[in-house]
Coordinates of C-alpha atoms and ligand atoms in Angstrom, one line a residue:
X1 CA -51.5 -41.1 -54.6
X2 CA -50.8 -37.4 -54.3
X3 CA -53.3 -35.0 -55.7
X4 CA -52.5 -31.9 -53.8
X5 CA -49.4 -29.7 -54.1
X6 CA -49.2 -29.3 -50.3
X7 CA -49.2 -32.2 -47.8
X8 CA -51.7 -30.3 -45.8
X9 CA -54.4 -29.7 -48.4
X10 CA -56.9 -32.4 -49.0
X11 CA -58.7 -32.8 -52.4
X12 CA -62.5 -32.6 -51.8
X13 CA -65.0 -33.7 -54.4
X14 CA -68.4 -31.9 -53.9
X15 CA -71.7 -33.2 -55.2
X16 CA -71.4 -30.7 -58.1
X17 CA -67.9 -31.9 -59.0
X18 CA -69.0 -35.6 -58.7
X19 CA -71.9 -34.9 -61.2
X20 CA -69.4 -33.4 -63.6
X21 CA -66.9 -36.2 -63.2
X22 CA -69.6 -38.9 -63.8
X23 CA -70.7 -37.1 -67.0
X24 CA -67.1 -36.5 -68.2
X25 CA -66.3 -40.2 -67.9
X26 CA -69.8 -41.2 -69.0
X27 CA -72.4 -43.0 -66.7
X28 CA -72.0 -46.5 -68.3
X29 CA -68.2 -46.4 -68.8
X30 CA -67.9 -45.3 -65.1
X31 CA -70.2 -48.1 -64.0
X32 CA -68.0 -50.6 -66.0
X33 CA -64.9 -49.1 -64.5
X34 CA -66.2 -49.3 -61.0
X35 CA -67.3 -52.9 -61.5
X36 CA -63.7 -53.7 -62.7
X37 CA -62.2 -52.0 -59.6
X38 CA -64.6 -53.8 -57.2
X39 CA -63.9 -57.1 -58.9
X40 CA -60.1 -56.5 -58.6
X41 CA -60.5 -55.8 -54.9
X42 CA -62.7 -58.9 -54.4
X43 CA -59.8 -60.9 -56.0
X44 CA -57.5 -59.7 -53.2
X45 CA -60.1 -60.1 -50.5
X46 CA -57.8 -61.7 -48.0
X47 CA -55.4 -58.7 -48.0
X48 CA -58.0 -56.5 -46.4
X49 CA -58.4 -55.8 -42.7
X50 CA -62.2 -56.3 -42.6
X51 CA -64.9 -55.6 -40.0
X52 CA -68.7 -55.4 -40.1
X53 CA -69.8 -51.8 -40.3
X54 CA -70.5 -49.9 -37.1
X55 CA -74.2 -49.2 -37.0
X56 CA -76.2 -46.8 -34.8
X57 CA -79.9 -47.6 -35.0
X58 CA -82.9 -45.5 -34.2
X59 CA -86.6 -46.3 -34.7
X60 CA -86.6 -44.4 -38.0
X61 CA -83.3 -45.4 -39.5
X62 CA -79.6 -46.1 -39.2
X63 CA -76.3 -44.2 -39.3
X64 CA -73.3 -46.3 -40.2
X65 CA -69.5 -46.0 -40.4
X66 CA -67.8 -48.4 -42.8
X67 CA -64.0 -48.7 -42.3
X68 CA -61.5 -50.8 -44.3
X69 CA -57.8 -51.0 -45.0
X70 CA -55.5 -52.9 -47.4
X71 CA -52.4 -51.9 -45.4
X72 CA -51.5 -49.1 -47.9
X73 CA -54.7 -47.1 -48.0
X74 CA -57.4 -46.7 -45.4
X75 CA -61.0 -45.7 -46.2
X76 CA -64.3 -45.2 -44.5
X77 CA -67.8 -44.1 -45.5
X78 CA -70.4 -42.4 -43.4
X79 CA -73.9 -43.4 -44.6
X80 CA -77.4 -43.3 -43.4
X81 CA -80.6 -45.2 -44.3
X82 CA -83.9 -43.5 -43.4
X83 CA -86.8 -44.9 -45.4
X84 CA -89.3 -42.2 -44.1
X85 CA -87.0 -39.3 -45.3
X86 CA -88.5 -39.1 -48.8
X87 CA -91.9 -38.1 -47.3
X88 CA -90.0 -35.0 -45.8
X89 CA -88.3 -34.2 -49.1
X90 CA -85.0 -35.8 -47.9
X91 CA -83.0 -38.7 -49.4
X92 CA -83.3 -42.2 -47.9
X93 CA -79.5 -42.6 -48.3
X94 CA -76.8 -39.9 -48.1
X95 CA -73.1 -40.5 -47.7
X96 CA -69.6 -39.1 -47.8
X97 CA -66.2 -40.8 -47.5
X98 CA -62.5 -40.5 -47.0
X99 CA -59.3 -42.2 -48.3
X100 CA -56.1 -41.9 -46.3
X101 CA -52.5 -42.9 -46.7
X102 CA -51.6 -45.6 -44.1
X103 CA -47.9 -44.7 -44.1
X104 CA -48.6 -41.2 -42.7
X105 CA -52.3 -41.4 -41.6
X106 CA -52.9 -38.3 -43.7
X107 CA -56.2 -38.1 -45.7
X108 CA -55.7 -38.0 -49.5
X109 CA -59.3 -37.6 -50.6
X110 CA -62.6 -36.5 -49.1
X111 CA -65.6 -36.9 -51.3
X112 CA -69.4 -36.9 -51.5
X113 CA -70.6 -40.5 -51.7
X114 CA -74.4 -40.2 -52.2
X115 CA -74.0 -40.4 -56.0
X116 CA -70.9 -42.6 -55.6
X117 CA -72.8 -45.1 -53.4
X118 CA -75.6 -45.4 -56.0
X119 CA -72.9 -46.0 -58.7
X120 CA -70.9 -48.5 -56.6
X121 CA -74.0 -50.4 -55.4
X122 CA -75.2 -50.7 -59.0
X123 CA -71.7 -51.7 -60.2
X124 CA -71.5 -54.3 -57.5
X125 CA -74.9 -55.8 -58.4
X126 CA -74.0 -55.9 -62.1
X127 CA -70.5 -57.4 -61.4
X128 CA -72.1 -60.2 -59.3
X129 CA -74.9 -60.7 -61.9
X130 CA -72.2 -61.1 -64.6
X131 CA -71.1 -64.3 -62.7
X132 CA -74.4 -65.6 -61.4
X133 CA -77.3 -64.6 -63.7
X134 CA -78.5 -66.9 -66.5
X135 CA -76.4 -66.5 -69.6
X136 CA -77.5 -63.8 -72.0
X137 CA -80.1 -62.5 -69.5
X138 CA -81.8 -59.6 -71.3
X139 CA -84.9 -58.9 -69.2
X140 CA -84.8 -57.6 -65.7
X141 CA -87.5 -56.7 -63.2
X142 CA -86.8 -53.6 -61.2
X143 CA -89.0 -53.5 -58.0
X144 CA -88.6 -50.3 -56.1
X145 CA -88.1 -47.3 -58.4
X146 CA -86.5 -44.8 -56.1
X147 CA -83.1 -43.1 -56.0
X148 CA -81.0 -46.2 -56.7
X149 CA -83.2 -47.6 -59.6
X150 CA -81.8 -46.0 -62.8
X151 CA -78.2 -46.7 -61.6
X152 CA -79.1 -50.4 -61.1
X153 CA -80.7 -50.6 -64.6
X154 CA -77.8 -48.9 -66.4
X155 CA -75.2 -51.0 -64.6
X156 CA -77.0 -54.2 -65.6
X157 CA -77.2 -52.9 -69.2
X158 CA -73.5 -51.8 -69.3
X159 CA -72.0 -54.9 -67.6
X160 CA -74.5 -57.7 -68.4
X161 CA -76.3 -56.5 -71.6
X162 CA -79.8 -56.2 -70.1
X163 CA -82.1 -54.6 -72.7
X164 CA -85.6 -54.7 -71.3
X165 CA -86.6 -53.6 -67.8
X166 CA -90.0 -54.2 -66.2
X167 CA -90.6 -51.6 -63.5
X168 CA -92.9 -51.7 -60.5
X169 CA -93.2 -49.4 -57.4
X170 CA -96.2 -49.0 -55.0
X171 CA -95.9 -45.3 -56.1
X172 CA -96.6 -45.0 -59.8
X173 CA -94.9 -41.6 -59.8
X174 CA -91.6 -43.3 -59.0
X175 CA -92.0 -45.6 -62.0
X176 CA -92.8 -42.6 -64.2
X177 CA -89.6 -40.8 -62.9
X178 CA -87.5 -43.8 -64.0
X179 CA -89.2 -44.0 -67.4
X180 CA -88.5 -40.3 -67.9
X181 CA -84.9 -40.5 -66.8
X182 CA -84.2 -43.5 -69.0
X183 CA -85.5 -42.0 -72.3
X184 CA -82.7 -42.3 -74.9
X185 CA -80.5 -44.6 -72.6
X186 CA -81.0 -47.7 -74.8
X187 CA -83.2 -49.7 -72.5
X188 CA -86.8 -50.7 -73.2
X189 CA -88.9 -49.5 -70.2
X190 CA -92.0 -51.6 -69.4
X191 CA -94.4 -50.1 -66.7
X192 CA -96.0 -52.8 -64.6
X193 CA -99.0 -52.6 -62.2
X194 CA -98.0 -55.3 -59.8
X195 CA -95.0 -57.2 -58.6
X196 CA -96.3 -60.3 -60.3
X197 CA -96.5 -58.5 -63.6
X198 CA -93.0 -57.1 -63.2
X199 CA -91.3 -60.5 -62.8
X200 CA -93.0 -62.1 -65.8
X201 CA -90.2 -63.3 -68.1
X202 CA -87.4 -61.6 -66.1
X203 CA -84.2 -63.5 -65.7
X204 CA -82.8 -61.0 -63.2
X205 CA -85.1 -59.7 -60.4
X206 CA -83.8 -56.7 -58.5
X207 CA -85.6 -55.7 -55.3
X208 CA -84.6 -52.2 -54.2
X209 CA -87.4 -51.0 -51.9
X210 CA -87.1 -49.0 -48.7
X211 CA -89.3 -49.9 -45.7
X212 CA -88.2 -50.5 -42.2
X213 CA -89.9 -53.9 -41.7
X214 CA -89.8 -57.5 -42.6
X215 CA -91.4 -56.9 -46.0
X216 CA -92.4 -59.6 -48.5
X217 CA -91.7 -58.0 -51.9
X218 CA -91.3 -61.5 -53.4
X219 CA -93.3 -64.4 -52.1
X220 CA -92.2 -68.0 -52.7
X221 CA -94.7 -68.8 -55.4
X222 CA -93.5 -65.8 -57.5
X223 CA -90.0 -67.1 -58.0
X224 CA -89.5 -69.7 -60.7
X225 CA -86.5 -71.8 -61.4
X226 CA -83.4 -70.4 -63.0
X227 CA -83.7 -66.7 -62.1
X228 CA -81.0 -64.5 -60.4
X229 CA -82.3 -62.3 -57.5
X230 CA -80.4 -59.2 -56.8
X231 CA -81.8 -58.2 -53.3
X232 CA -80.6 -54.7 -52.5
X233 CA -83.2 -53.1 -50.1
X234 CA -82.9 -55.6 -47.1
X235 CA -79.8 -54.2 -45.5
X236 CA -80.5 -53.6 -41.8
X237 CA -81.8 -55.6 -38.8
X238 CA -85.6 -55.9 -39.1
X239 CA -85.5 -54.7 -42.8
X240 CA -85.9 -57.4 -45.4
X241 CA -87.6 -58.0 -48.7
X242 CA -87.9 -61.7 -49.4
X243 CA -90.1 -64.5 -48.0
X244 CA -87.9 -66.9 -46.0
X245 CA -89.1 -69.9 -48.2
X246 CA -87.2 -68.3 -51.2
X247 CA -84.0 -68.3 -49.2
X248 CA -84.4 -72.1 -48.6
X249 CA -84.7 -72.7 -52.4
X250 CA -81.9 -70.4 -53.5
X251 CA -78.1 -70.6 -53.4
X252 CA -77.2 -67.6 -51.4
X253 CA -74.2 -65.3 -52.2
X254 CA -73.1 -62.6 -49.8
X255 CA -70.4 -59.9 -49.5
X256 CA -69.0 -60.4 -46.0
X257 CA -71.0 -63.1 -44.0
X258 CA -70.4 -61.6 -40.5
X259 CA -72.1 -58.4 -41.6
X260 CA -74.8 -60.0 -43.8
X261 CA -75.9 -62.4 -41.1
X262 CA -76.8 -59.3 -39.0
X263 CA -78.2 -57.1 -41.8
X264 CA -79.2 -59.1 -44.9
X265 CA -82.1 -61.4 -45.9
X266 CA -80.3 -64.2 -44.2
X267 CA -81.0 -62.6 -40.8
X268 CA -84.3 -64.6 -41.2
X269 CA -82.3 -68.0 -41.3
X270 CA -80.4 -70.0 -38.8
X271 CA -77.0 -68.6 -38.1
X272 CA -75.3 -71.6 -39.6
X273 CA -77.3 -71.7 -42.9
X274 CA -74.8 -72.2 -45.7
X275 CA -73.9 -69.1 -47.8
X276 CA -71.0 -68.4 -50.1
X277 CA -69.0 -65.2 -49.8
X278 CA -68.9 -63.9 -53.4
X279 CA -65.1 -63.3 -53.4
X280 CA -64.7 -67.1 -53.4
X281 CA -66.5 -67.3 -56.7
X282 CA -64.3 -64.6 -58.2
X283 CA -61.2 -66.4 -57.0
X284 CA -62.3 -69.8 -58.3
X285 CA -62.7 -71.3 -54.8
X286 CA -66.5 -71.8 -55.0
X287 CA -68.8 -72.4 -57.9
X288 CA -71.2 -69.7 -59.1
X289 CA -74.2 -70.7 -61.2
X290 CA -74.1 -74.5 -61.7
X291 CA -77.3 -75.1 -63.7
X292 CA -80.1 -73.5 -65.7
X293 CA -82.6 -74.4 -63.0
X294 CA -80.7 -73.0 -60.0
X295 CA -82.0 -69.9 -58.2
X296 CA -79.1 -67.6 -57.3
X297 CA -79.6 -64.9 -54.8
X298 CA -77.2 -62.0 -54.2
X299 CA -78.1 -60.9 -50.6
X300 CA -76.5 -57.4 -51.0
X301 CA -76.1 -55.2 -47.9
X302 CA -73.2 -53.1 -49.2
X303 CA -69.7 -53.7 -47.9
X304 CA -66.8 -51.4 -47.1
X305 CA -64.5 -52.9 -49.8
X306 CA -66.9 -51.6 -52.5
X307 CA -66.6 -48.1 -51.1
X308 CA -62.9 -48.5 -50.9
X309 CA -62.8 -49.5 -54.6
X310 CA -65.0 -46.5 -55.5
X311 CA -62.7 -44.1 -53.5
X312 CA -59.7 -45.6 -55.3
X313 CA -61.4 -45.2 -58.7
X314 CA -62.2 -41.5 -58.0
X315 CA -58.7 -40.9 -56.7
X316 CA -57.2 -42.3 -59.9
X317 CA -59.5 -40.4 -62.2
X318 CA -59.3 -37.0 -60.5
X319 CA -55.8 -35.7 -61.4
X320 CA -56.0 -33.2 -64.3
X321 CA -59.7 -32.8 -64.2
X322 CA -59.9 -29.7 -61.9
X323 CA -63.0 -31.2 -60.4
X324 CA -62.1 -30.8 -56.8
X325 CA -61.3 -28.2 -54.2
X326 CA -58.3 -28.1 -52.0
X327 CA -59.5 -28.3 -48.4
X328 CA -57.6 -26.7 -45.5
X329 CA -58.4 -29.7 -43.3
X330 CA -55.0 -30.5 -41.7
X331 CA -52.8 -28.4 -39.5
X332 CA -49.4 -27.5 -41.0
X333 CA -47.2 -26.0 -38.3
X334 CA -43.7 -24.9 -39.5
X335 CA -42.3 -27.1 -36.8
X336 CA -44.5 -30.2 -36.4
X337 CA -44.3 -30.0 -32.6
X338 CA -45.1 -26.3 -32.6
X339 CA -48.9 -26.5 -33.0
X340 CA -49.4 -23.6 -30.6
X341 CA -46.9 -21.5 -32.6
X342 CA -49.1 -22.2 -35.7
X343 CA -52.1 -21.0 -33.8
X344 CA -50.4 -17.6 -33.4
X345 CA -50.6 -17.1 -37.2
X346 CA -54.3 -16.1 -36.5
X347 CA -53.7 -14.2 -33.3
X348 CA -55.1 -10.6 -33.4
X349 CA -52.4 -8.0 -33.8
X350 CA -51.3 -6.5 -30.5
X351 CA -53.0 -3.1 -29.8
X352 CA -50.8 0.0 -30.0
X353 CA -51.7 0.9 -26.4
Ligands
NAD1 P1 -85.8 -44.6 -52.0 O1 -86.5 -44.3 -50.8 O2 -85.4 -43.5 -52.9 O3 -86.7 -45.6 -53.0 C1 -87.4 -46.7 -52.5 C2 -88.6 -47.0 -53.3 O4 -89.2 -48.2 -52.9 C3 -89.7 -45.9 -53.3 O5 -89.9 -45.5 -54.6 C4 -90.9 -46.7 -52.6 O6 -92.1 -46.2 -53.1 C5 -90.6 -48.1 -53.1 N1 -91.3 -49.1 -52.2 C6 -91.4 -49.2 -50.9 N2 -92.1 -50.3 -50.5 C7 -92.4 -50.9 -51.7 C8 -93.1 -52.1 -52.0 N3 -93.7 -52.9 -51.0 N4 -93.2 -52.5 -53.3 C9 -92.7 -51.8 -54.3 N5 -92.0 -50.6 -54.1 C10 -91.9 -50.2 -52.8 O7 -84.6 -45.5 -51.6 P2 -83.2 -45.8 -52.4 O8 -82.2 -44.8 -52.1 O9 -83.6 -46.2 -53.9 O10 -82.8 -47.2 -51.7 C11 -83.6 -48.3 -51.8 C12 -83.1 -49.4 -50.8 O11 -81.8 -49.8 -51.1 C13 -83.1 -48.8 -49.4 O12 -83.7 -49.8 -48.5 C14 -81.6 -48.7 -49.1 O13 -81.3 -48.8 -47.7 C15 -81.0 -49.8 -49.9 N6 -79.6 -49.6 -50.3 C16 -78.8 -50.7 -50.3 C17 -77.5 -50.6 -50.7 C18 -76.7 -51.9 -50.8 O14 -75.5 -51.8 -51.0 N7 -77.3 -53.0 -50.6 C19 -77.0 -49.4 -51.1 C20 -77.8 -48.3 -51.2 C21 -79.2 -48.4 -50.8

């Protein structure tokens, strides 16, 4: 686990270094690698000490802490969600995170996680779709074309083989941005003028909008038999994307039910409405897709294990890259009990008088 030469220096991955790391590995290979790490951690789900994230709500957004531990490593992410931010030139979602060694409590990695969250959210969506989407799904609808969108598309391409993507956003500039960014990436981009047009012929429907309200991005009559819905944007109390009637027709898969019942689409349902935690599918304890007619829904809100997997992935890829700084984050007194003595290293020199 050690990256630094000194116990007291903590490797720090800046946004600039993360951008370089992603390109050095390659966007799609990294999305596939993250999906593998996340799936591996879902397989050992029961070995994690889990808790719903700690959320601090305000009328305009939410700030959340997402802690988790597997007994050897401890991780947390700080993340916000402020849909109105883009109107002020700020991101809806920003994040950073930390991985620590449980044996000593010392941090071993501090990293930006805005890019890493987009990568891990997309990798999780694609990993789940690999299990639940109709076989050989090649066409996807991408509704909500903001910061997460291209990552979602490239993960579905890299992991599930999606080739055609039908884009829709209430802001056509957002769709144009996606089309521009995806030139030469090996996906056919289809610009659509409505939600209805976007879902035509799509086997996977991703909703990834940001609006702090009970929105209805998909109405009941829009959703035909056999599709897989990857619902990303409803991730907070009072912030959903799907008409409740769809939830009654779908088989619903969630990350961690105690958190999703508060934050996900299923906040619109009775608290005992049956849902399947997705790790049970990965571990063979629950069925995934059972028929061609079934509507499967991944009610994604983002869970701490996915961030933990992403932190592990970055920690494992970092050595030898030089793509980090060593942060002087932890005190290192010569005698562990002599913290005051260490303080004197910075004391001003006594004056001659
Ligand atoms: P963003 O603000 O960059 O993009 C959101 C896009 O949605 C914008 O382009 C906006 O015009 C569009 N939009 C809003 N209302 C719409 C509507 N009715 N129909 C079509 N388009 C609409 O946000 P982002 O960073 O891309 O995040 C998108 C959503 O995903 C947010 O709600 C965020 O909280 C959520 N999110 C979830 C996870 C997760 O793990 N589930 C992770 C990250 C982000």
